[in-house]
CSV table of C-alpha atoms and ligand atoms in Angstrom, one decimal:
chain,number,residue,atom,x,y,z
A,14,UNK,CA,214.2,-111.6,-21.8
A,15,UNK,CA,212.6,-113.9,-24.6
A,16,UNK,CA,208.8,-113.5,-24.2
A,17,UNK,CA,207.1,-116.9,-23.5
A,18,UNK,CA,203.7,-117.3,-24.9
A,19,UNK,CA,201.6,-120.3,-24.2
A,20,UNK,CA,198.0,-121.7,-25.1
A,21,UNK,CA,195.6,-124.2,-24.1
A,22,UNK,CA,192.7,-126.2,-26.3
A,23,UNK,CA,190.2,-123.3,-25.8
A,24,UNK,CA,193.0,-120.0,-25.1
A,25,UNK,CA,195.6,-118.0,-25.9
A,26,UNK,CA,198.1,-117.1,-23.0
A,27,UNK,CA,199.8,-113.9,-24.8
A,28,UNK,CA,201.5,-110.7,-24.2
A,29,UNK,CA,199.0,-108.0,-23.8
A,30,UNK,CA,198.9,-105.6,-26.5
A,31,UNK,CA,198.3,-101.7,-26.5
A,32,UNK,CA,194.9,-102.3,-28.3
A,33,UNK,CA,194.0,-105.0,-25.3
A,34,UNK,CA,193.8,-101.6,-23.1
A,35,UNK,CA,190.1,-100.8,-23.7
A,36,UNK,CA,188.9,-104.8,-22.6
A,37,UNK,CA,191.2,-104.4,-19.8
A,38,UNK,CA,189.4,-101.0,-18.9
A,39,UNK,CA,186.5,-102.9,-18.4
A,40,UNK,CA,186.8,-105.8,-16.6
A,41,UNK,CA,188.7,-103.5,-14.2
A,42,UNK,CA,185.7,-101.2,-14.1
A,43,UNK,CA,183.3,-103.7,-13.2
A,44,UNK,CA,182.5,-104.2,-9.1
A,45,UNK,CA,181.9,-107.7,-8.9
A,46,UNK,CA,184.9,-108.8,-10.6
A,47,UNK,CA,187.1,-106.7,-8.1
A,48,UNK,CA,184.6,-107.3,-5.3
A,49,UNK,CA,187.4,-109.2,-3.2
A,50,UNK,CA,189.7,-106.0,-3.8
A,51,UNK,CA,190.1,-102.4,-2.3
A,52,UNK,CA,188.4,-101.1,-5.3
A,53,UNK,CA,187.7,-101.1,-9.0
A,54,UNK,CA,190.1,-99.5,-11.5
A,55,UNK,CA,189.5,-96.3,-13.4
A,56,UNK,CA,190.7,-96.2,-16.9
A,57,UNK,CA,194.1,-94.2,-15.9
A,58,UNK,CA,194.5,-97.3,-13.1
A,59,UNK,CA,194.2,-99.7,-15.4
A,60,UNK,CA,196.4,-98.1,-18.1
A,61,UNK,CA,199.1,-98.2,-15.0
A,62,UNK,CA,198.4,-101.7,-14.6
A,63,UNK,CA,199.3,-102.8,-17.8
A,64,UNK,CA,202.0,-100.6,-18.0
A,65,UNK,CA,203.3,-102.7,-15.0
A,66,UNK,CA,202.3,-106.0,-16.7
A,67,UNK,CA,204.3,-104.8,-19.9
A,68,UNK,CA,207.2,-104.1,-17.6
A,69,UNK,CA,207.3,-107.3,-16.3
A,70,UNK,CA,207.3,-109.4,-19.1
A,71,UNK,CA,210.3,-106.9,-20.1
A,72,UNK,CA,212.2,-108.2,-17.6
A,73,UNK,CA,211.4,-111.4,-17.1
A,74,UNK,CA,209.7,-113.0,-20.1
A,75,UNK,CA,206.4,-114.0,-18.2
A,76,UNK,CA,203.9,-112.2,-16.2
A,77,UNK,CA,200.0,-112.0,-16.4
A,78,UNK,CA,199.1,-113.2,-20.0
A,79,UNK,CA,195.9,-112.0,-21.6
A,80,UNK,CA,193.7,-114.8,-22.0
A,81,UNK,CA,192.3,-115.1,-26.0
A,82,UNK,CA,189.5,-117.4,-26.7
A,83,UNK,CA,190.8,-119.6,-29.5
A,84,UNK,CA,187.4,-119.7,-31.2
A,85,UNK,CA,186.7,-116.1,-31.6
A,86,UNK,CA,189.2,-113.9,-30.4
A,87,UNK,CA,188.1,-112.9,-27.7
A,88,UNK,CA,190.4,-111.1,-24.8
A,89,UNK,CA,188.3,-112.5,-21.6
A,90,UNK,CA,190.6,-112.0,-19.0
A,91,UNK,CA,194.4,-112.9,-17.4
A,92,UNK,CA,196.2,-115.0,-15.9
A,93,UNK,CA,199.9,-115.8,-15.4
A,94,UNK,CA,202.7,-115.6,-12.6
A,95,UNK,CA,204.7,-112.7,-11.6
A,96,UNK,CA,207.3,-111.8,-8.7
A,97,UNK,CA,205.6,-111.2,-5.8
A,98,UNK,CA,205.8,-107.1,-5.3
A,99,UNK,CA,205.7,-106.9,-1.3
A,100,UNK,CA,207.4,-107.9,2.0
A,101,UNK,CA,205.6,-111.2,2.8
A,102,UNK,CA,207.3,-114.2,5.4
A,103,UNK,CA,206.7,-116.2,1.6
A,104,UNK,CA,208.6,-113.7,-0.3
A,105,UNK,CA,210.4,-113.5,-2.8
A,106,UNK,CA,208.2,-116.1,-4.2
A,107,UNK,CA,206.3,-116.4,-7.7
A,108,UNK,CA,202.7,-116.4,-7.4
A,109,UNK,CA,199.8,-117.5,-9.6
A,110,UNK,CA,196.6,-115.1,-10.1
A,111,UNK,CA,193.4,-114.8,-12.4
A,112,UNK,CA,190.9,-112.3,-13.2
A,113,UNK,CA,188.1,-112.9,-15.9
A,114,UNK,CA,185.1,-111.0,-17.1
A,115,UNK,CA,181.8,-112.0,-15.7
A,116,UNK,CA,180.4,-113.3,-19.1
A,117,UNK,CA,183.1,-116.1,-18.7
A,118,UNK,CA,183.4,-117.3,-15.7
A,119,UNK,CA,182.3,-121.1,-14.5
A,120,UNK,CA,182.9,-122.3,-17.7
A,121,UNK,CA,186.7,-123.6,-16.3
A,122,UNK,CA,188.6,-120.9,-18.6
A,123,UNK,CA,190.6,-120.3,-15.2
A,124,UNK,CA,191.6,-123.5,-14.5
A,125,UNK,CA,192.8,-124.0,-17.6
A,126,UNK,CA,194.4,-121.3,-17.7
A,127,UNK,CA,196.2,-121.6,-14.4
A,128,UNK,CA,197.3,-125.1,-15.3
A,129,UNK,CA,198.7,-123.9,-18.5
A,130,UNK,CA,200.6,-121.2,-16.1
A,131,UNK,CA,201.6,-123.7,-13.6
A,132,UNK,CA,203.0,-125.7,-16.6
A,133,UNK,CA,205.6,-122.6,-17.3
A,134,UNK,CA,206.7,-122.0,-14.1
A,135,UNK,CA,207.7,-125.8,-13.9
A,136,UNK,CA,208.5,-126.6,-16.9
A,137,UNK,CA,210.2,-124.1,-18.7
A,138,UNK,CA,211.4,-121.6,-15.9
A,139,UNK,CA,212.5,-123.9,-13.6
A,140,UNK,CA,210.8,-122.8,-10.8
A,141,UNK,CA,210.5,-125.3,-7.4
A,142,UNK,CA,207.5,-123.8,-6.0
A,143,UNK,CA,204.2,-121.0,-7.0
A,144,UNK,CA,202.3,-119.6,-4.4
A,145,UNK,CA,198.7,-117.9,-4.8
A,146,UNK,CA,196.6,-115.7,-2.0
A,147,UNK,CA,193.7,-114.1,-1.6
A,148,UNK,CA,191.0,-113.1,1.0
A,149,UNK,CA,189.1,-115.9,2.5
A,150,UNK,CA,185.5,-115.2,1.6
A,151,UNK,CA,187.1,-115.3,-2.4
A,152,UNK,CA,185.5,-118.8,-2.6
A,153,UNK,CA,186.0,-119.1,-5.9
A,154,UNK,CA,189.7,-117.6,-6.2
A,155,UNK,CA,190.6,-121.0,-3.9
A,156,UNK,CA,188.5,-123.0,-6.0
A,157,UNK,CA,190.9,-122.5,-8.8
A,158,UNK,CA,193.8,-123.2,-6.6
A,159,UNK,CA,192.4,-126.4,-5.1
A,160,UNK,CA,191.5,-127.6,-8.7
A,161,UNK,CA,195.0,-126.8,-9.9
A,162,UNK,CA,196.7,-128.7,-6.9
A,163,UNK,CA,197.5,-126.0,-4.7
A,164,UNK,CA,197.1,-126.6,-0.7
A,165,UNK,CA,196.2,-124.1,1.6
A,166,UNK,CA,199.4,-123.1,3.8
A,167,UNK,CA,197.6,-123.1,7.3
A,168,UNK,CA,200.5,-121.4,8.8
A,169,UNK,CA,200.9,-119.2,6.1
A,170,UNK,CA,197.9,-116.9,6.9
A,171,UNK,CA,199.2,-113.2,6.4
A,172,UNK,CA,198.1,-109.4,6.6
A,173,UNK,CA,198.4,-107.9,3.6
A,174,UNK,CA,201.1,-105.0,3.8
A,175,UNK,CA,199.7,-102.8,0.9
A,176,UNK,CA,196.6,-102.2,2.8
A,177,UNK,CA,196.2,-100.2,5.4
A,178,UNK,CA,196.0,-101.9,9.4
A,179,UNK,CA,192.4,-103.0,9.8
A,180,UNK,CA,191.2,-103.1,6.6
A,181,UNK,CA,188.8,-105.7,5.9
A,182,UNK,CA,190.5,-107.0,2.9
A,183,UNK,CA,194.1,-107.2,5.2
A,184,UNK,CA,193.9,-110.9,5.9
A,185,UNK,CA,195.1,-113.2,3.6
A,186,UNK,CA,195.1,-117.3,3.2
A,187,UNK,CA,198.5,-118.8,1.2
A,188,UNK,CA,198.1,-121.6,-1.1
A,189,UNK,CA,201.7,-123.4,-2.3
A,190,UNK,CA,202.2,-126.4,-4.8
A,191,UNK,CA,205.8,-127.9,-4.7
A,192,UNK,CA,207.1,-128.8,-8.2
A,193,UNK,CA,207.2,-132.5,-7.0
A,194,UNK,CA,203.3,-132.2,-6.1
A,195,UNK,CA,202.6,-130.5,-10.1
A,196,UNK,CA,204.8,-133.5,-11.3
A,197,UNK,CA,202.8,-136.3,-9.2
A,198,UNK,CA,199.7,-134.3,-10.2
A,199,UNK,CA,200.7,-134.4,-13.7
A,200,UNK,CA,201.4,-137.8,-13.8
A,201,UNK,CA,198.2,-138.7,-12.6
A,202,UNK,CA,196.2,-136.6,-15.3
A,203,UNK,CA,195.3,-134.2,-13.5
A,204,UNK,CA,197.4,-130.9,-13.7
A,205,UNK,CA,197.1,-130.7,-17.4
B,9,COA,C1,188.2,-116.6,-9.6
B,9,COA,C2,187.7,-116.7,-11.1
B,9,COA,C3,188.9,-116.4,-12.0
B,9,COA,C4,187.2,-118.1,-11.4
B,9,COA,O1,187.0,-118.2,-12.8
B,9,COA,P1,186.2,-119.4,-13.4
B,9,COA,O2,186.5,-119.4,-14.9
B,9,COA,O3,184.7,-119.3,-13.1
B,9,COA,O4,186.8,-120.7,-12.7
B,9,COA,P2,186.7,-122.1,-13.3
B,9,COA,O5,185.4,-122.2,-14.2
B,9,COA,O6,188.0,-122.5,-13.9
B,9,COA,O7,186.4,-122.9,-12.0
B,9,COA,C5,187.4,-123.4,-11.2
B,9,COA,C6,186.8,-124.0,-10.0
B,9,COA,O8,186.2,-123.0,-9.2
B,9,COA,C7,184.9,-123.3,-8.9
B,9,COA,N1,184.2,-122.1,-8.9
B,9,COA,C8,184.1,-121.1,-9.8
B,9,COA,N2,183.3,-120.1,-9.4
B,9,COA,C9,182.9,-120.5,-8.1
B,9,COA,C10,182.1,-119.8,-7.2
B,9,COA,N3,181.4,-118.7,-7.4
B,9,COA,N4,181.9,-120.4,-6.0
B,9,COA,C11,182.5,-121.6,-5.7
B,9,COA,N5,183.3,-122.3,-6.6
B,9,COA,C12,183.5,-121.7,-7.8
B,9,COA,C13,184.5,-124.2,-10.0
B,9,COA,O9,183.4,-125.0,-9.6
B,9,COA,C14,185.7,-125.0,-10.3
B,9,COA,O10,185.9,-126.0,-9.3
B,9,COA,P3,185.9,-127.6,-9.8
B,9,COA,O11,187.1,-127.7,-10.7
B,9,COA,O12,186.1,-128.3,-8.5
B,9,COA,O13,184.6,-127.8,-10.5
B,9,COA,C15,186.6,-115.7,-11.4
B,9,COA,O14,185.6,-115.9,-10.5
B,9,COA,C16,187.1,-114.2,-11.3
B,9,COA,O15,187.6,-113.7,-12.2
B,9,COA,N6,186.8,-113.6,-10.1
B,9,COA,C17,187.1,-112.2,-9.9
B,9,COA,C18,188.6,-111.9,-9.9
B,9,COA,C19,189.2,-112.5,-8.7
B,9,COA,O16,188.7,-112.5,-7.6
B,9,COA,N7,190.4,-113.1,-9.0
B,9,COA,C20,191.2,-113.8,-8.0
B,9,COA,C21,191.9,-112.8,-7.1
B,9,COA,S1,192.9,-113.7,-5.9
């Protein structure tokens, strides 16, 4: 599949490269950036992970890019869309996600990013709708969906299937936007 790249005024959206590995370690490593997940990654989990990423751009062309500051160079996070991996009532289904190294965060980096994201999966692949999830107490993670022009699915509330029954990460909120609501969002300015 043709690799699709993107970029923003501030960031790079690119593939990830096998030098990105080391900046990936870390902001897997570090507990209150996977605070709203099972666990943080060791190095070997995180060399998995991009293995995974890799694969999926292989295949498809997009997945989670590696977000570079423009300015500097800097690798300070990702964010993209991939196929959802698990049985889900919402599946199969493209979802949105982000993850950004402490230093970086409430500086809007992930919204911009995301809306650069949301701009792919509408524009150029064609997609008619991107979900996003995460825990509820992940105030933040829904911050960035509401500011991008997700809703909340109230019916779509869902147990994750990849952890195990009565964890207390297992229940998940779905967020949707509709290619028509990125399109009346964009028109009005605000979903890019
Ligand atoms: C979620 C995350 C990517 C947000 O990154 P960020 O760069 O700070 O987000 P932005 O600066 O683009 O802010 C987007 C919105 O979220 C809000 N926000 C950011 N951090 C917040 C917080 N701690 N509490 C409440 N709102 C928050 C911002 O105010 C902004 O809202 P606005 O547009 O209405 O002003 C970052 O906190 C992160 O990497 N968290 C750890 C990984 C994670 O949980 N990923 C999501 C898994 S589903």
């Amino acid at each position: 599949m043709p690799l699709i790249e993107t970029s923003t005024e501030r960031l790079l959206l690119r593939a990830w490269r096998d030098a990105d590995l080391p900046a990936l370690v870390a902001l897997n490593a570090d507990a209150e950036v996977m605070r709203h997940f099972p666990a943080p990654l060791d190095a070997e989990q995180s060399a998995q992970m991009l293995a995974r990423i890799q694969a999926h751009f292989d295949e498809y062309g997009f997945g989670f890019w590696a977000l570079e500051r423009r300015d500097n160079g800097e690798l300070i996070g990702a964010t993209g869309l991939a196929h959802v991996g698990f049985e889900a009532p919402f599946v199969p289904a493209v979802e949105i996600g982000w993850r950004l190294a402490r230093a970086h965060w409430h500086q809007g980096y992930a919204s911009e990013a995301a809306r650069a994201a949301l701009a792919v999966a509408f524009e150029r692949l064609g997609l008619e709708q991107v979900v996003s999830f995460t825990v509820p107490v992940n105030l933040p993670s829904q911050a960035v969906m509401r500011t991008i022009g997700m809703r909340r699915d109230q019916a779509g509330d869902f147990l994750h299937p990849l952890l195990p029954s009565g964890h207390p990460l297992q229940a998940h909120v779905l967020y949707r936007i509709q290619r028509s609501e990125w399109q009346a969002g964009a028109s009005m300015g605000i979903a890019g």
